[in-house]
Amino acid sequence: MEAAICGYAKYPDDALCKLINDFILLLQSAQAQDGYLYTYNQLIFPESRWQNLQIEHELYCHGYLIEAAVSHFQVTGESKFLTVAIKAADLLVNTFSGKGSLHTPGHQEIESISSNTNLSSHKPNLWGTLSGLLICRRLLLNIPIYA
């Protein structure tokens, strides 16, 4: 999605814009009331969330969703996709804030959005939650922090 948005920014095209907007509508309709959006689990294991963060891609996909939404907002100035991202970010803060190392994801994408100043200005608690996950990963893997 982010690649399509970046492509649209460089080469505006009505057909691509329609595809992006249609996909945003699809994401809006698939997102759970509380902000959760991981359709594999929603369809196959609807009662199973955040069960195996070292293997599953729930947080990884939420990270890319949020990055794409921020890109969309930066390119178009429209907030409809950013609203989906903020709802997901609220869920992440409510679910993971202060949880510790047992809730450290196996895929690092989610923490990389913590440096996004556009989203951080909308959701200041998100930075603390995601940087906490990054520190937990460092402690679990015994690796230095580079950022």
XYZ file of N, CA and C in Angstrom:
441
model
N 0.824 -1.188 0.000
C 0.000 0.000 0.000
C 0.872 1.256 0.000
N 1.899 1.249 0.839
C 2.763 2.429 0.879
C 3.459 2.649 -0.460
N 3.844 1.576 -1.130
C 4.485 1.713 -2.439
C 3.521 2.349 -3.447
N 2.265 1.944 -3.403
C 1.270 2.538 -4.301
C 1.094 4.023 -4.001
N 1.092 4.368 -2.729
C 0.937 5.770 -2.332
C 2.142 6.589 -2.784
N 3.331 6.045 -2.601
C 4.548 6.748 -3.047
C 4.568 6.881 -4.566
N 4.113 5.843 -5.264
C 4.011 5.913 -6.716
C 3.033 6.986 -7.150
N 1.920 7.063 -6.444
C 0.924 8.090 -6.743
C 1.484 9.490 -6.500
N 2.296 9.638 -5.465
C 2.893 10.949 -5.166
C 3.780 11.414 -6.314
N 4.511 10.482 -6.901
C 5.440 10.833 -7.978
C 4.735 10.919 -9.333
N 3.780 10.025 -9.555
C 3.063 9.962 -10.837
C 1.554 9.902 -10.573
N 0.928 11.037 -10.274
C -0.510 11.036 -9.987
C -1.309 10.414 -11.136
N -2.231 9.560 -10.760
C -3.007 8.826 -11.749
C -4.377 8.533 -11.140
N -5.428 8.852 -11.865
C -6.783 8.660 -11.342
C -7.091 7.199 -11.034
N -6.639 6.296 -11.893
C -6.913 4.873 -11.673
C -6.209 4.376 -10.408
N -4.966 4.791 -10.217
C -4.230 4.391 -9.015
C -4.874 5.008 -7.775
N -5.287 6.241 -7.877
C -5.964 6.908 -6.759
C -7.225 6.143 -6.370
N -7.984 5.700 -7.360
C -9.198 4.927 -7.085
C -8.860 3.611 -6.403
N -7.824 2.916 -6.871
C -7.414 1.661 -6.227
C -7.026 1.890 -4.767
N -6.255 2.929 -4.522
C -5.833 3.251 -3.155
C -7.055 3.542 -2.287
N -7.953 4.376 -2.784
C -9.149 4.727 -2.010
C -10.058 3.527 -1.775
N -10.190 2.664 -2.782
C -10.987 1.446 -2.610
C -10.374 0.541 -1.546
N -9.045 0.456 -1.537
C -8.377 -0.383 -0.551
C -8.527 0.206 0.855
N -8.479 1.514 0.957
C -8.698 2.159 2.260
C -10.102 1.830 2.768
N -11.086 1.880 1.894
C -12.457 1.518 2.287
C -12.528 0.069 2.755
N -11.812 -0.802 2.075
C -11.762 -2.210 2.469
C -11.134 -2.365 3.855
N -10.043 -1.650 4.091
C -9.392 -1.703 5.404
C -10.312 -1.151 6.492
N -10.993 -0.058 6.192
C -11.931 0.514 7.166
C -13.018 -0.489 7.533
N -13.522 -1.194 6.540
C -14.603 -2.147 6.810
C -14.097 -3.403 7.518
N -12.842 -3.751 7.327
C -12.285 -4.945 7.969
C -11.811 -4.682 9.395
N -11.521 -3.434 9.718
C -10.984 -3.117 11.042
C -12.033 -3.364 12.123
N -11.609 -4.065 13.173
C -12.499 -4.316 14.307
C -12.813 -3.006 15.024
N -13.868 -3.014 15.773
C -14.315 -1.816 16.488
C -13.214 -1.223 17.369
N -12.384 -2.079 17.967
C -11.335 -1.597 18.877
C -10.045 -1.214 18.163
N -9.992 -1.363 16.839
C -8.814 -0.965 16.074
C -7.989 -2.115 15.532
N -8.280 -3.343 15.959
C -7.519 -4.506 15.509
C -7.753 -4.736 14.022
N -6.677 -4.998 13.296
C -6.789 -5.249 11.864
C -5.705 -6.220 11.429
N -6.042 -7.493 11.483
C -5.167 -8.562 10.999
C -6.111 -9.631 10.476
N -6.473 -9.514 9.219
C -7.587 -10.284 8.669
C -7.394 -11.789 8.743
N -6.152 -12.261 8.693
C -5.935 -13.709 8.802
C -6.525 -14.218 10.114
N -6.130 -13.611 11.206
C -6.681 -14.039 12.495
C -8.166 -13.712 12.604
N -8.573 -12.586 12.080
C -9.978 -12.210 12.173
C -10.876 -13.238 11.484
N -10.385 -13.831 10.409
C -11.182 -14.812 9.674
C -10.963 -16.246 10.146
N -9.714 -16.634 10.397
C -9.378 -18.023 10.708
C -9.414 -18.303 12.212
N -8.903 -17.388 13.013
C -8.845 -17.546 14.473
C -9.427 -16.296 15.145
N -10.713 -16.056 15.013
C -11.273 -14.787 15.476
C -11.111 -14.517 16.977
N -10.932 -15.532 17.767
C -10.764 -15.335 19.213
C -9.297 -15.287 19.621
N -8.400 -15.322 18.661
C -6.971 -15.416 18.963
C -6.243 -14.150 18.525
N -5.858 -13.363 19.512
C -5.076 -12.149 19.251
C -3.819 -12.174 20.100
N -2.740 -11.687 19.512
C -1.483 -11.475 20.233
C -1.019 -12.736 20.974
N -1.263 -13.912 20.399
C -0.939 -15.169 21.075
C 0.512 -15.597 20.920
N 1.114 -15.316 19.784
C 2.483 -15.776 19.543
C 3.243 -14.668 18.816
N 3.608 -13.643 19.544
C 4.205 -12.449 18.943
C 5.577 -12.698 18.341
N 6.255 -13.749 18.779
C 7.563 -14.061 18.207
C 7.430 -14.638 16.795
N 6.309 -15.252 16.498
C 6.109 -15.909 15.198
C 5.105 -15.154 14.326
N 3.993 -14.782 14.904
C 2.929 -14.121 14.141
C 3.370 -12.746 13.629
N 2.638 -12.251 12.686
C 2.968 -10.971 12.052
C 1.963 -9.864 12.387
N 1.221 -10.021 13.465
C 0.199 -9.031 13.804
C 0.787 -7.631 13.972
N 1.800 -7.511 14.816
C 2.390 -6.195 15.059
C 3.157 -5.697 13.844
N 3.797 -6.603 13.149
C 4.519 -6.264 11.921
C 3.555 -5.624 10.916
N 2.421 -6.254 10.714
C 1.432 -5.732 9.763
C 0.814 -4.427 10.255
N 0.579 -4.320 11.557
C 0.077 -3.052 12.091
C 1.091 -1.938 11.840
N 2.375 -2.255 11.967
C 3.417 -1.256 11.703
C 3.381 -0.758 10.272
N 3.288 -1.683 9.325
C 3.224 -1.268 7.921
C 1.923 -0.540 7.603
N 0.842 -0.943 8.223
C -0.426 -0.242 8.046
C -0.287 1.213 8.483
N 0.307 1.418 9.645
C 0.456 2.770 10.181
C 1.392 3.598 9.304
N 2.501 3.010 8.872
C 3.419 3.741 7.991
C 2.734 4.148 6.686
N 1.963 3.240 6.106
C 1.264 3.551 4.856
C 0.244 4.664 5.065
N -0.450 4.621 6.185
C -1.453 5.650 6.466
C -0.810 7.022 6.637
N 0.328 7.067 7.305
C 1.034 8.339 7.470
C 1.496 8.850 6.110
N 2.027 7.961 5.272
C 2.435 8.362 3.918
C 1.249 8.906 3.132
N 0.121 8.237 3.236
C -1.081 8.680 2.533
C -1.478 10.082 2.990
N -1.437 10.316 4.279
C -1.767 11.638 4.812
C -0.788 12.690 4.302
N 0.495 12.357 4.288
C 1.508 13.304 3.823
C 1.341 13.624 2.340
N 0.951 12.639 1.553
C 0.811 12.827 0.104
C -0.493 13.533 -0.250
N -1.588 13.136 0.396
C -2.904 13.636 -0.016
C -3.503 14.686 0.920
N -3.056 14.704 2.156
C -3.669 15.585 3.144
C -4.994 15.053 3.671
N -5.408 13.885 3.192
C -6.667 13.272 3.630
C -6.424 12.438 4.885
N -7.388 12.425 5.780
C -7.189 11.742 7.059
C -7.913 10.401 7.184
N -8.629 9.969 6.146
C -9.436 8.750 6.287
C -8.589 7.517 6.603
N -7.425 7.381 5.994
C -6.554 6.241 6.271
C -5.823 6.461 7.597
N -5.470 7.703 7.880
C -4.806 8.025 9.142
C -5.726 7.708 10.322
N -7.023 7.871 10.138
C -7.984 7.529 11.186
C -7.926 6.038 11.504
N -7.784 5.203 10.483
C -7.615 3.760 10.684
C -6.343 3.503 11.490
N -5.265 4.185 11.119
C -3.978 4.001 11.795
C -4.035 4.452 13.247
N -4.676 5.560 13.497
C -4.767 6.074 14.869
C -5.592 5.128 15.738
N -6.627 4.574 15.173
C -7.436 3.595 15.903
C -6.593 2.360 16.241
N -5.778 1.914 15.289
C -4.874 0.783 15.537
C -3.817 1.157 16.570
N -3.288 2.369 16.473
C -2.272 2.827 17.429
C -2.842 2.894 18.841
N -4.070 3.359 18.973
C -4.715 3.382 20.292
C -4.803 1.977 20.875
N -5.170 1.020 20.041
C -5.241 -0.369 20.497
C -3.871 -0.854 20.961
N -2.826 -0.534 20.207
C -1.476 -0.965 20.582
C -1.061 -0.373 21.925
N -1.324 0.898 22.126
C -0.984 1.536 23.403
C -1.774 0.882 24.535
N -3.063 0.694 24.342
C -3.900 0.098 25.385
C -3.520 -1.346 25.684
N -3.049 -2.068 24.680
C -2.725 -3.482 24.845
C -1.323 -3.709 25.375
N -0.352 -2.922 24.919
C 1.050 -3.249 25.192
C 1.794 -2.294 26.118
N 1.219 -1.190 26.461
C 1.927 -0.228 27.297
C 2.288 -0.850 28.647
N 3.593 -0.888 28.928
C 4.088 -1.400 30.201
C 4.011 -2.899 30.390
N 3.816 -3.673 29.334
C 3.642 -5.122 29.455
C 4.939 -5.901 29.646
N 6.060 -5.386 29.173
C 7.321 -6.090 29.384
C 7.683 -7.065 28.285
N 8.734 -7.818 28.540
C 9.389 -8.608 27.500
C 8.561 -9.760 26.951
N 7.602 -10.274 27.686
C 6.782 -11.361 27.152
C 5.937 -10.906 25.969
N 5.776 -9.624 25.835
C 4.976 -9.069 24.748
C 5.840 -8.417 23.673
N 7.083 -8.848 23.574
C 7.991 -8.306 22.569
C 7.788 -9.047 21.256
N 7.510 -8.326 20.181
C 7.290 -8.998 18.901
C 8.576 -9.559 18.306
N 8.428 -10.577 17.488
C 9.576 -11.173 16.821
C 9.996 -10.422 15.576
N 9.178 -9.515 15.119
C 9.463 -8.746 13.912
C 9.470 -7.266 14.280
N 10.514 -6.577 13.909
C 10.765 -5.233 14.423
C 9.999 -4.103 13.747
N 9.227 -4.321 12.774
C 8.586 -3.223 12.037
C 7.790 -2.281 12.931
N 7.095 -2.805 13.893
C 6.217 -1.955 14.689
C 6.984 -0.861 15.419
N 8.194 -1.154 15.894
C 8.938 -0.141 16.633
C 9.448 0.973 15.735
N 9.666 0.687 14.469
C 10.215 1.711 13.574
C 9.258 2.879 13.381
N 7.975 2.659 13.592
C 7.040 3.772 13.436
C 7.112 4.740 14.605
N 7.778 4.343 15.698
C 7.843 5.232 16.861
C 8.598 6.516 16.550
N 9.434 6.493 15.522
C 10.190 7.692 15.172
C 9.433 8.599 14.203
N 8.250 8.203 13.800
C 7.479 9.004 12.859
C 6.841 10.182 13.589
N 7.384 11.355 13.365
C 6.934 12.525 14.119
C 5.503 12.919 13.785
N 5.046 12.633 12.573
C 3.678 12.986 12.209
C 2.682 12.224 13.080
N 2.875 10.920 13.207
C 1.968 10.128 14.025
C 2.200 10.410 15.502
N 3.452 10.624 15.898
C 3.752 10.891 17.305
C 3.034 12.134 17.799
N 2.865 13.117 16.919
C 2.156 14.329 17.344
C 0.678 14.042 17.588
N 0.113 13.064 16.869
C -1.281 12.677 17.094
C -1.411 11.753 18.302
N -0.402 10.923 18.527
C -0.461 9.884 19.553
C 0.823 9.865 20.374
N 1.003 10.791 21.302
C 2.264 10.848 22.049
C 2.554 9.595 22.874
N 1.543 8.878 23.353
C 1.778 7.662 24.139
C 2.323 6.520 23.292
N 2.141 6.608 21.990
C 2.612 5.551 21.102
C 4.123 5.425 21.153
N 4.833 6.541 21.193
C 6.292 6.503 21.209
C 6.793 5.726 22.418
N 6.264 5.999 23.574
C 6.702 5.305 24.784
C 6.425 3.816 24.726
N 5.260 3.442 24.242
C 4.906 2.028 24.145
C 5.827 1.297 23.186
N 6.041 1.865 21.996
C 6.842 1.187 20.985
C 8.324 1.191 21.329
N 8.823 2.270 21.913
C 10.231 2.269 22.309
C 10.446 1.275 23.445
N 9.429 1.068 24.273
C 9.515 0.038 25.310
C 9.660 -1.349 24.708
N 8.944 -1.625 23.621
C 9.090 -2.913 22.931
C 10.493 -3.069 22.365
N 11.039 -1.984 21.835
C 12.391 -2.023 21.279
C 13.417 -2.329 22.367
N 13.280 -1.702 23.513
C 14.200 -1.962 24.624
C 14.062 -3.403 25.097
N 12.849 -3.919 25.173
C 12.649 -5.320 25.568
C 13.314 -6.267 24.580
N 13.231 -5.971 23.283
C 13.876 -6.828 22.285
C 15.384 -6.822 22.503
N 15.923 -5.659 22.765
C 17.358 -5.543 23.011
C 17.754 -6.398 24.210
N 16.989 -6.338 25.271
C 17.311 -7.106 26.471
C 17.177 -8.604 26.227
N 16.149 -9.004 25.491
C 15.937 -10.424 25.200
C 17.040 -10.999 24.325
N 17.481 -10.223 23.354
C 18.473 -10.712 22.397
C 19.898 -10.328 22.771
N 20.036 -9.530 23.842
C 21.347 -9.081 24.305
C 22.118 -8.372 23.195
N 21.456 -7.418 22.563
C 22.105 -6.648 21.504
C 22.078 -5.168 21.867
N 23.013 -4.386 21.349
C 23.037 -2.958 21.664
C 21.929 -2.200 20.934
N 21.554 -1.067 21.493
C 20.592 -0.181 20.837
C 21.366 0.752 19.920
N 20.953 0.832 18.667
C 21.649 1.671 17.694
C 20.929 2.972 17.425
N 19.667 3.045 17.743
C 18.900 4.261 17.445
C 18.803 5.138 18.665
